[in-house]
Amino acid sequence: MVARYDLATDPVLKQQLLTVRRGTSFWHRKVQEIHDDHLDEPTRLQGWTRRHLIAHVGYNARAIQRLVSWANTGVKTPMYASPEDRAREIKLGATMPARALRHLDHHAAVSLNVEWRDTPPEAWAAVVRTAQGREVPLSETVWMRTREVWLHAIDLVNGARFSDIPAEVLQRLLEDITTAWRARKTDPGFTIEVTDRPGLDPIGAGVENDSRVTIRGDLAAVVAWASGRDASRLVLGQDVPAPRWL
Ligand code: ZN
């Protein structure tokens, strides 16, 4: 039976579903603002035009939907058959006519949303595997997609800014990024001062009281830098390259 409302009951999860929908609308609005003639322009991602990026975000929705189906049916369906398969799909998708490309992006997102909506409370805890091989509860897929739609809207380079991203999303992004640095030991001991979030724990500070580098800026500026996209809005640390994240 198809529900018209989320079957999920956990209030945190329900809030996260609202955030991902907000991000999806934002992404679609930015894509819509791009005229067909400008789809071949470059994005912030090396080697990718807007066509590649839109194809990727569309296929990402389908890939995440496979994890939702996995959790709901117990039949293991990986996000992608292989990394090569994922890359090939994007490359091919980028050659589609503009209308088909937009259609893919839109329909894949709608379809994923329906699948999430109809997922019963108990299935959200089912363990699925991400493309990177991480075992996560299905509920994590909401965050995975949230990250994609907000960040890639900025990567389209048609006006979206980090300050458009909700603070709770920015904060979690920063946690993800600094956790990845720590796991790879690529954090040289940053002290990150988030000026508009004074209560935030010192993040990314690898070595306490012995930090060699201070990064200072508001949350949006810090995440723009940390995600490797734009250091220009930092107050301090503009010339410090952020370690690789993904
Ligand atoms: Zn992506």
PDB file of C-alpha atoms and ligand atoms in Angstrom:
ATOM      1  CA  MET A   1       0.000   0.000   0.000  1.00  0.00           C
ATOM      2  CA  VAL A   2       1.262   3.458  -0.810  1.00  0.00           C
ATOM      3  CA  ALA A   3       1.258   5.930   2.048  1.00  0.00           C
ATOM      4  CA  ARG A   4       0.878   9.646   1.476  1.00  0.00           C
ATOM      5  CA  TYR A   5       3.044  10.387   4.488  1.00  0.00           C
ATOM      6  CA  ASP A   6       6.270   9.027   5.945  1.00  0.00           C
ATOM      7  CA  LEU A   7       5.902   5.673   7.663  1.00  0.00           C
ATOM      8  CA  ALA A   8       9.012   6.505   9.683  1.00  0.00           C
ATOM      9  CA  THR A   9       8.170   7.407  13.274  1.00  0.00           C
ATOM     10  CA  ASP A  10      11.535   8.501  14.682  1.00  0.00           C
ATOM     11  CA  PRO A  11      11.394  12.310  15.060  1.00  0.00           C
ATOM     12  CA  VAL A  12      15.101  12.769  14.228  1.00  0.00           C
ATOM     13  CA  LEU A  13      14.737  10.742  11.072  1.00  0.00           C
ATOM     14  CA  LYS A  14      11.587  12.620  10.104  1.00  0.00           C
ATOM     15  CA  GLN A  15      13.462  15.880  10.468  1.00  0.00           C
ATOM     16  CA  GLN A  16      16.296  14.489   8.326  1.00  0.00           C
ATOM     17  CA  LEU A  17      13.775  13.531   5.650  1.00  0.00           C
ATOM     18  CA  LEU A  18      12.555  17.126   5.605  1.00  0.00           C
ATOM     19  CA  THR A  19      16.124  18.373   5.237  1.00  0.00           C
ATOM     20  CA  VAL A  20      16.895  16.068   2.336  1.00  0.00           C
ATOM     21  CA  ARG A  21      13.700  17.142   0.571  1.00  0.00           C
ATOM     22  CA  ARG A  22      14.618  20.755   1.073  1.00  0.00           C
ATOM     23  CA  GLY A  23      18.053  20.039  -0.398  1.00  0.00           C
ATOM     24  CA  THR A  24      16.545  18.165  -3.326  1.00  0.00           C
ATOM     25  CA  SER A  25      14.262  21.110  -4.123  1.00  0.00           C
ATOM     26  CA  PHE A  26      17.226  23.440  -3.895  1.00  0.00           C
ATOM     27  CA  TRP A  27      19.267  21.247  -6.248  1.00  0.00           C
ATOM     28  CA  HIS A  28      16.390  21.063  -8.751  1.00  0.00           C
ATOM     29  CA  ARG A  29      15.867  24.795  -8.622  1.00  0.00           C
ATOM     30  CA  LYS A  30      19.524  25.420  -9.440  1.00  0.00           C
ATOM     31  CA  VAL A  31      19.424  22.875 -12.293  1.00  0.00           C
ATOM     32  CA  GLN A  32      16.283  24.511 -13.680  1.00  0.00           C
ATOM     33  CA  GLU A  33      17.999  27.874 -13.694  1.00  0.00           C
ATOM     34  CA  ILE A  34      20.580  26.558 -16.142  1.00  0.00           C
ATOM     35  CA  HIS A  35      19.611  27.057 -19.764  1.00  0.00           C
ATOM     36  CA  ASP A  36      20.176  24.045 -22.033  1.00  0.00           C
ATOM     37  CA  ASP A  37      22.875  26.011 -23.881  1.00  0.00           C
ATOM     38  CA  HIS A  38      24.907  26.245 -20.680  1.00  0.00           C
ATOM     39  CA  LEU A  39      24.858  22.582 -19.730  1.00  0.00           C
ATOM     40  CA  ASP A  40      28.261  21.976 -21.290  1.00  0.00           C
ATOM     41  CA  GLU A  41      29.982  24.441 -18.988  1.00  0.00           C
ATOM     42  CA  PRO A  42      32.446  23.171 -16.383  1.00  0.00           C
ATOM     43  CA  THR A  43      31.584  22.512 -12.746  1.00  0.00           C
ATOM     44  CA  ARG A  44      33.767  22.697  -9.664  1.00  0.00           C
ATOM     45  CA  LEU A  45      34.560  19.022 -10.160  1.00  0.00           C
ATOM     46  CA  GLN A  46      37.538  18.408 -12.357  1.00  0.00           C
ATOM     47  CA  GLY A  47      36.695  17.028 -15.782  1.00  0.00           C
ATOM     48  CA  TRP A  48      32.947  17.178 -15.205  1.00  0.00           C
ATOM     49  CA  THR A  49      30.581  19.443 -17.097  1.00  0.00           C
ATOM     50  CA  ARG A  50      27.174  20.279 -15.681  1.00  0.00           C
ATOM     51  CA  ARG A  51      25.847  17.379 -17.748  1.00  0.00           C
ATOM     52  CA  HIS A  52      28.112  14.928 -15.929  1.00  0.00           C
ATOM     53  CA  LEU A  53      27.130  16.352 -12.583  1.00  0.00           C
ATOM     54  CA  ILE A  54      23.389  16.233 -13.273  1.00  0.00           C
ATOM     55  CA  ALA A  55      23.703  12.660 -14.560  1.00  0.00           C
ATOM     56  CA  HIS A  56      25.674  11.738 -11.441  1.00  0.00           C
ATOM     57  CA  VAL A  57      23.105  13.206  -9.055  1.00  0.00           C
ATOM     58  CA  GLY A  58      20.314  11.409 -10.926  1.00  0.00           C
ATOM     59  CA  TYR A  59      22.114   8.085 -10.880  1.00  0.00           C
ATOM     60  CA  ASN A  60      23.054   8.613  -7.260  1.00  0.00           C
ATOM     61  CA  ALA A  61      19.340   8.742  -6.391  1.00  0.00           C
ATOM     62  CA  ARG A  62      18.840   5.454  -8.190  1.00  0.00           C
ATOM     63  CA  ALA A  63      21.848   3.928  -6.438  1.00  0.00           C
ATOM     64  CA  ILE A  64      20.562   5.008  -3.043  1.00  0.00           C
ATOM     65  CA  GLN A  65      17.156   3.688  -3.945  1.00  0.00           C
ATOM     66  CA  ARG A  66      18.750   0.277  -4.474  1.00  0.00           C
ATOM     67  CA  LEU A  67      19.867   0.398  -0.827  1.00  0.00           C
ATOM     68  CA  VAL A  68      16.342   1.284   0.249  1.00  0.00           C
ATOM     69  CA  SER A  69      15.013  -1.703  -1.708  1.00  0.00           C
ATOM     70  CA  TRP A  70      17.686  -3.880  -0.112  1.00  0.00           C
ATOM     71  CA  ALA A  71      16.572  -2.870   3.371  1.00  0.00           C
ATOM     72  CA  ASN A  72      12.913  -3.371   2.514  1.00  0.00           C
ATOM     73  CA  THR A  73      13.212  -6.699   0.730  1.00  0.00           C
ATOM     74  CA  GLY A  74      16.372  -8.280   2.135  1.00  0.00           C
ATOM     75  CA  VAL A  75      17.614  -8.819  -1.422  1.00  0.00           C
ATOM     76  CA  LYS A  76      21.158  -7.446  -1.605  1.00  0.00           C
ATOM     77  CA  THR A  77      21.343  -4.776  -4.288  1.00  0.00           C
ATOM     78  CA  PRO A  78      24.570  -2.755  -4.245  1.00  0.00           C
ATOM     79  CA  MET A  79      24.606   0.926  -5.158  1.00  0.00           C
ATOM     80  CA  TYR A  80      26.752   0.265  -8.211  1.00  0.00           C
ATOM     81  CA  ALA A  81      27.945  -2.958  -9.829  1.00  0.00           C
ATOM     82  CA  SER A  82      31.497  -1.547  -9.744  1.00  0.00           C
ATOM     83  CA  PRO A  83      33.300   1.816  -9.676  1.00  0.00           C
ATOM     84  CA  GLU A  84      33.907   1.424 -13.418  1.00  0.00           C
ATOM     85  CA  ASP A  85      30.231   0.838 -13.979  1.00  0.00           C
ATOM     86  CA  ARG A  86      29.392   3.985 -12.029  1.00  0.00           C
ATOM     87  CA  ALA A  87      31.842   6.064 -14.086  1.00  0.00           C
ATOM     88  CA  ARG A  88      30.617   4.613 -17.365  1.00  0.00           C
ATOM     89  CA  GLU A  89      27.008   5.360 -16.479  1.00  0.00           C
ATOM     90  CA  ILE A  90      27.844   9.008 -15.739  1.00  0.00           C
ATOM     91  CA  LYS A  91      29.850   9.392 -18.929  1.00  0.00           C
ATOM     92  CA  LEU A  92      27.027   7.962 -20.986  1.00  0.00           C
ATOM     93  CA  GLY A  93      24.393   9.951 -19.089  1.00  0.00           C
ATOM     94  CA  ALA A  94      26.224  13.159 -19.927  1.00  0.00           C
ATOM     95  CA  THR A  95      25.620  12.536 -23.626  1.00  0.00           C
ATOM     96  CA  MET A  96      21.820  12.405 -23.258  1.00  0.00           C
ATOM     97  CA  PRO A  97      19.669  15.149 -24.747  1.00  0.00           C
ATOM     98  CA  ALA A  98      19.001  17.914 -22.227  1.00  0.00           C
ATOM     99  CA  ARG A  99      15.378  16.924 -21.773  1.00  0.00           C
ATOM    100  CA  ALA A 100      16.207  13.320 -21.025  1.00  0.00           C
ATOM    101  CA  LEU A 101      18.926  14.362 -18.607  1.00  0.00           C
ATOM    102  CA  ARG A 102      16.575  16.614 -16.669  1.00  0.00           C
ATOM    103  CA  HIS A 103      13.948  13.906 -16.735  1.00  0.00           C
ATOM    104  CA  LEU A 104      16.363  11.374 -15.259  1.00  0.00           C
ATOM    105  CA  ASP A 105      17.370  13.764 -12.481  1.00  0.00           C
ATOM    106  CA  HIS A 106      13.817  14.623 -11.594  1.00  0.00           C
ATOM    107  CA  HIS A 107      12.286  11.161 -11.768  1.00  0.00           C
ATOM    108  CA  ALA A 108      15.077   9.412  -9.925  1.00  0.00           C
ATOM    109  CA  ALA A 109      14.649  11.868  -7.047  1.00  0.00           C
ATOM    110  CA  VAL A 110      10.861  11.470  -6.949  1.00  0.00           C
ATOM    111  CA  SER A 111      11.163   7.719  -7.021  1.00  0.00           C
ATOM    112  CA  LEU A 112      13.716   7.661  -4.188  1.00  0.00           C
ATOM    113  CA  ASN A 113      11.493   9.893  -2.125  1.00  0.00           C
ATOM    114  CA  VAL A 114       8.519   7.560  -2.576  1.00  0.00           C
ATOM    115  CA  GLU A 115      10.620   4.587  -1.532  1.00  0.00           C
ATOM    116  CA  TRP A 116      11.810   6.378   1.619  1.00  0.00           C
ATOM    117  CA  ARG A 117       8.278   7.485   2.405  1.00  0.00           C
ATOM    118  CA  ASP A 118       6.957   3.945   2.224  1.00  0.00           C
ATOM    119  CA  THR A 119       9.745   2.400   4.302  1.00  0.00           C
ATOM    120  CA  PRO A 120       8.290   1.105   7.588  1.00  0.00           C
ATOM    121  CA  PRO A 121       9.947   2.099  10.898  1.00  0.00           C
ATOM    122  CA  GLU A 122      11.693  -1.240  11.467  1.00  0.00           C
ATOM    123  CA  ALA A 123      13.384  -1.303   8.052  1.00  0.00           C
ATOM    124  CA  TRP A 124      15.341   1.907   8.749  1.00  0.00           C
ATOM    125  CA  ALA A 125      17.677  -0.024  11.041  1.00  0.00           C
ATOM    126  CA  ALA A 126      18.469  -2.681   8.442  1.00  0.00           C
ATOM    127  CA  VAL A 127      22.149  -2.728   7.529  1.00  0.00           C
ATOM    128  CA  VAL A 128      23.157  -1.899   3.960  1.00  0.00           C
ATOM    129  CA  ARG A 129      26.540  -1.353   2.331  1.00  0.00           C
ATOM    130  CA  THR A 130      27.636   1.917   0.715  1.00  0.00           C
ATOM    131  CA  ALA A 131      29.669   2.185  -2.483  1.00  0.00           C
ATOM    132  CA  GLN A 132      32.759   2.698  -0.283  1.00  0.00           C
ATOM    133  CA  GLY A 133      32.030  -0.579   1.508  1.00  0.00           C
ATOM    134  CA  ARG A 134      30.797   0.963   4.759  1.00  0.00           C
ATOM    135  CA  GLU A 135      28.060  -0.964   6.571  1.00  0.00           C
ATOM    136  CA  VAL A 136      25.426   1.506   7.708  1.00  0.00           C
ATOM    137  CA  PRO A 137      21.802   1.458   8.828  1.00  0.00           C
ATOM    138  CA  LEU A 138      19.398   2.434   6.073  1.00  0.00           C
ATOM    139  CA  SER A 139      18.681   5.697   7.894  1.00  0.00           C
ATOM    140  CA  GLU A 140      22.213   6.826   6.937  1.00  0.00           C
ATOM    141  CA  THR A 141      21.159   6.951   3.277  1.00  0.00           C
ATOM    142  CA  VAL A 142      19.164  10.096   4.048  1.00  0.00           C
ATOM    143  CA  TRP A 143      22.356  11.863   5.102  1.00  0.00           C
ATOM    144  CA  MET A 144      24.294  10.413   2.139  1.00  0.00           C
ATOM    145  CA  ARG A 145      21.791  11.982  -0.216  1.00  0.00           C
ATOM    146  CA  THR A 146      21.548  15.223   1.769  1.00  0.00           C
ATOM    147  CA  ARG A 147      25.276  15.729   1.335  1.00  0.00           C
ATOM    148  CA  GLU A 148      25.057  15.079  -2.385  1.00  0.00           C
ATOM    149  CA  VAL A 149      22.249  17.462  -3.237  1.00  0.00           C
ATOM    150  CA  TRP A 150      23.477  20.436  -1.212  1.00  0.00           C
ATOM    151  CA  LEU A 151      27.157  20.193  -2.143  1.00  0.00           C
ATOM    152  CA  HIS A 152      26.589  19.438  -5.795  1.00  0.00           C
ATOM    153  CA  ALA A 153      24.194  22.405  -6.094  1.00  0.00           C
ATOM    154  CA  ILE A 154      27.242  24.522  -5.271  1.00  0.00           C
ATOM    155  CA  ASP A 155      29.361  22.550  -7.739  1.00  0.00           C
ATOM    156  CA  LEU A 156      27.010  23.626 -10.563  1.00  0.00           C
ATOM    157  CA  VAL A 157      28.586  27.108 -10.291  1.00  0.00           C
ATOM    158  CA  ASN A 158      25.434  29.059 -11.016  1.00  0.00           C
ATOM    159  CA  GLY A 159      24.984  30.975  -7.843  1.00  0.00           C
ATOM    160  CA  ALA A 160      24.448  28.519  -4.974  1.00  0.00           C
ATOM    161  CA  ARG A 161      26.569  29.416  -1.943  1.00  0.00           C
ATOM    162  CA  PHE A 162      27.590  27.569   1.184  1.00  0.00           C
ATOM    163  CA  SER A 163      25.563  30.072   3.176  1.00  0.00           C
ATOM    164  CA  ASP A 164      22.461  28.674   1.422  1.00  0.00           C
ATOM    165  CA  ILE A 165      23.051  25.336   3.170  1.00  0.00           C
ATOM    166  CA  PRO A 166      21.235  24.877   6.511  1.00  0.00           C
ATOM    167  CA  ALA A 167      23.550  25.143   9.529  1.00  0.00           C
ATOM    168  CA  GLU A 168      22.828  21.605  10.740  1.00  0.00           C
ATOM    169  CA  VAL A 169      23.899  20.245   7.348  1.00  0.00           C
ATOM    170  CA  LEU A 170      27.073  22.361   7.368  1.00  0.00           C
ATOM    171  CA  GLN A 171      27.923  21.177  10.846  1.00  0.00           C
ATOM    172  CA  ARG A 172      27.528  17.535   9.973  1.00  0.00           C
ATOM    173  CA  LEU A 173      29.546  18.019   6.800  1.00  0.00           C
ATOM    174  CA  LEU A 174      32.366  19.455   8.844  1.00  0.00           C
ATOM    175  CA  GLU A 175      32.206  16.482  11.202  1.00  0.00           C
ATOM    176  CA  ASP A 176      32.346  14.076   8.253  1.00  0.00           C
ATOM    177  CA  ILE A 177      35.307  15.879   6.746  1.00  0.00           C
ATOM    178  CA  THR A 178      37.368  16.182   9.916  1.00  0.00           C
ATOM    179  CA  THR A 179      36.597  12.564  10.810  1.00  0.00           C
ATOM    180  CA  ALA A 180      37.919  11.505   7.408  1.00  0.00           C
ATOM    181  CA  TRP A 181      41.100  13.539   7.951  1.00  0.00           C
ATOM    182  CA  ARG A 182      41.636  11.963  11.330  1.00  0.00           C
ATOM    183  CA  ALA A 183      41.043   8.462   9.969  1.00  0.00           C
ATOM    184  CA  ARG A 184      43.656   9.095   7.281  1.00  0.00           C
ATOM    185  CA  LYS A 185      45.935  11.032   9.607  1.00  0.00           C
ATOM    186  CA  THR A 186      46.055  13.899   7.136  1.00  0.00           C
ATOM    187  CA  ASP A 187      45.034  16.550   9.673  1.00  0.00           C
ATOM    188  CA  PRO A 188      48.225  18.478  10.441  1.00  0.00           C
ATOM    189  CA  GLY A 189      46.797  19.778  13.702  1.00  0.00           C
ATOM    190  CA  PHE A 190      44.375  22.435  12.608  1.00  0.00           C
ATOM    191  CA  THR A 191      42.652  24.652  15.076  1.00  0.00           C
ATOM    192  CA  ILE A 192      39.382  25.487  13.419  1.00  0.00           C
ATOM    193  CA  GLU A 193      37.598  28.477  14.866  1.00  0.00           C
ATOM    194  CA  VAL A 194      34.038  28.730  13.712  1.00  0.00           C
ATOM    195  CA  THR A 195      33.178  32.333  14.487  1.00  0.00           C
ATOM    196  CA  ASP A 196      29.396  32.058  14.336  1.00  0.00           C
ATOM    197  CA  ARG A 197      29.334  28.790  16.308  1.00  0.00           C
ATOM    198  CA  PRO A 198      31.293  29.593  19.476  1.00  0.00           C
ATOM    199  CA  GLY A 199      29.871  26.585  21.291  1.00  0.00           C
ATOM    200  CA  LEU A 200      31.236  24.166  18.731  1.00  0.00           C
ATOM    201  CA  ASP A 201      34.030  21.940  20.046  1.00  0.00           C
ATOM    202  CA  PRO A 202      37.425  22.607  18.512  1.00  0.00           C
ATOM    203  CA  ILE A 203      37.155  20.516  15.418  1.00  0.00           C
ATOM    204  CA  GLY A 204      39.952  19.037  13.444  1.00  0.00           C
ATOM    205  CA  ALA A 205      42.405  20.004  16.145  1.00  0.00           C
ATOM    206  CA  GLY A 206      44.732  17.053  15.808  1.00  0.00           C
ATOM    207  CA  VAL A 207      47.225  18.087  18.453  1.00  0.00           C
ATOM    208  CA  GLU A 208      45.895  19.999  21.427  1.00  0.00           C
ATOM    209  CA  ASN A 209      47.753  23.167  22.353  1.00  0.00           C
ATOM    210  CA  ASP A 210      50.263  22.408  19.669  1.00  0.00           C
ATOM    211  CA  SER A 211      48.390  23.434  16.578  1.00  0.00           C
ATOM    212  CA  ARG A 212      50.475  24.741  13.766  1.00  0.00           C
ATOM    213  CA  VAL A 213      47.641  26.132  11.705  1.00  0.00           C
ATOM    214  CA  THR A 214      44.592  28.159  12.612  1.00  0.00           C
ATOM    215  CA  ILE A 215      41.617  28.319  10.312  1.00  0.00           C
ATOM    216  CA  ARG A 216      39.035  30.961  11.139  1.00  0.00           C
ATOM    217  CA  GLY A 217      35.751  31.858   9.535  1.00  0.00           C
ATOM    218  CA  ASP A 218      32.034  31.422   9.834  1.00  0.00           C
ATOM    219  CA  LEU A 219      30.625  27.917   9.485  1.00  0.00           C
ATOM    220  CA  ALA A 220      29.802  28.348   5.781  1.00  0.00           C
ATOM    221  CA  ALA A 221      33.295  29.661   4.995  1.00  0.00           C
ATOM    222  CA  VAL A 222      34.990  26.888   6.980  1.00  0.00           C
ATOM    223  CA  VAL A 223      33.022  24.150   5.243  1.00  0.00           C
ATOM    224  CA  ALA A 224      33.650  25.757   1.844  1.00  0.00           C
ATOM    225  CA  TRP A 225      37.363  25.511   2.611  1.00  0.00           C
ATOM    226  CA  ALA A 226      37.304  22.092   4.292  1.00  0.00           C
ATOM    227  CA  SER A 227      35.400  20.505   1.417  1.00  0.00           C
ATOM    228  CA  GLY A 228      38.125  21.720  -0.935  1.00  0.00           C
ATOM    229  CA  ARG A 229      35.844  24.110  -2.790  1.00  0.00           C
ATOM    230  CA  ASP A 230      36.601  27.689  -1.820  1.00  0.00           C
ATOM    231  CA  ALA A 231      38.913  29.247   0.753  1.00  0.00           C
ATOM    232  CA  SER A 232      38.242  32.845  -0.206  1.00  0.00           C
ATOM    233  CA  ARG A 233      35.719  33.602   2.513  1.00  0.00           C
ATOM    234  CA  LEU A 234      37.931  32.532   5.423  1.00  0.00           C
ATOM    235  CA  VAL A 235      39.193  35.236   7.760  1.00  0.00           C
ATOM    236  CA  LEU A 236      42.344  33.261   8.529  1.00  0.00           C
ATOM    237  CA  GLY A 237      43.947  30.350   6.679  1.00  0.00           C
ATOM    238  CA  GLN A 238      43.026  31.237   3.099  1.00  0.00           C
ATOM    239  CA  ASP A 239      46.407  30.073   1.852  1.00  0.00           C
ATOM    240  CA  VAL A 240      46.240  26.732   3.682  1.00  0.00           C
ATOM    241  CA  PRO A 241      45.042  23.952   1.398  1.00  0.00           C
ATOM    242  CA  ALA A 242      42.530  21.628   3.027  1.00  0.00           C
ATOM    243  CA  PRO A 243      43.581  17.960   3.028  1.00  0.00           C
ATOM    244  CA  ARG A 244      41.707  15.751   0.601  1.00  0.00           C
ATOM    245  CA  TRP A 245      38.385  14.627   1.883  1.00  0.00           C
ATOM    246  CA  LEU A 246      36.790  12.122  -0.526  1.00  0.00           C
TER     247      LEU A 246
HETATM  248 ZN    ZN B   1      28.510  13.021  -5.667  1.00  0.00          ZN
END
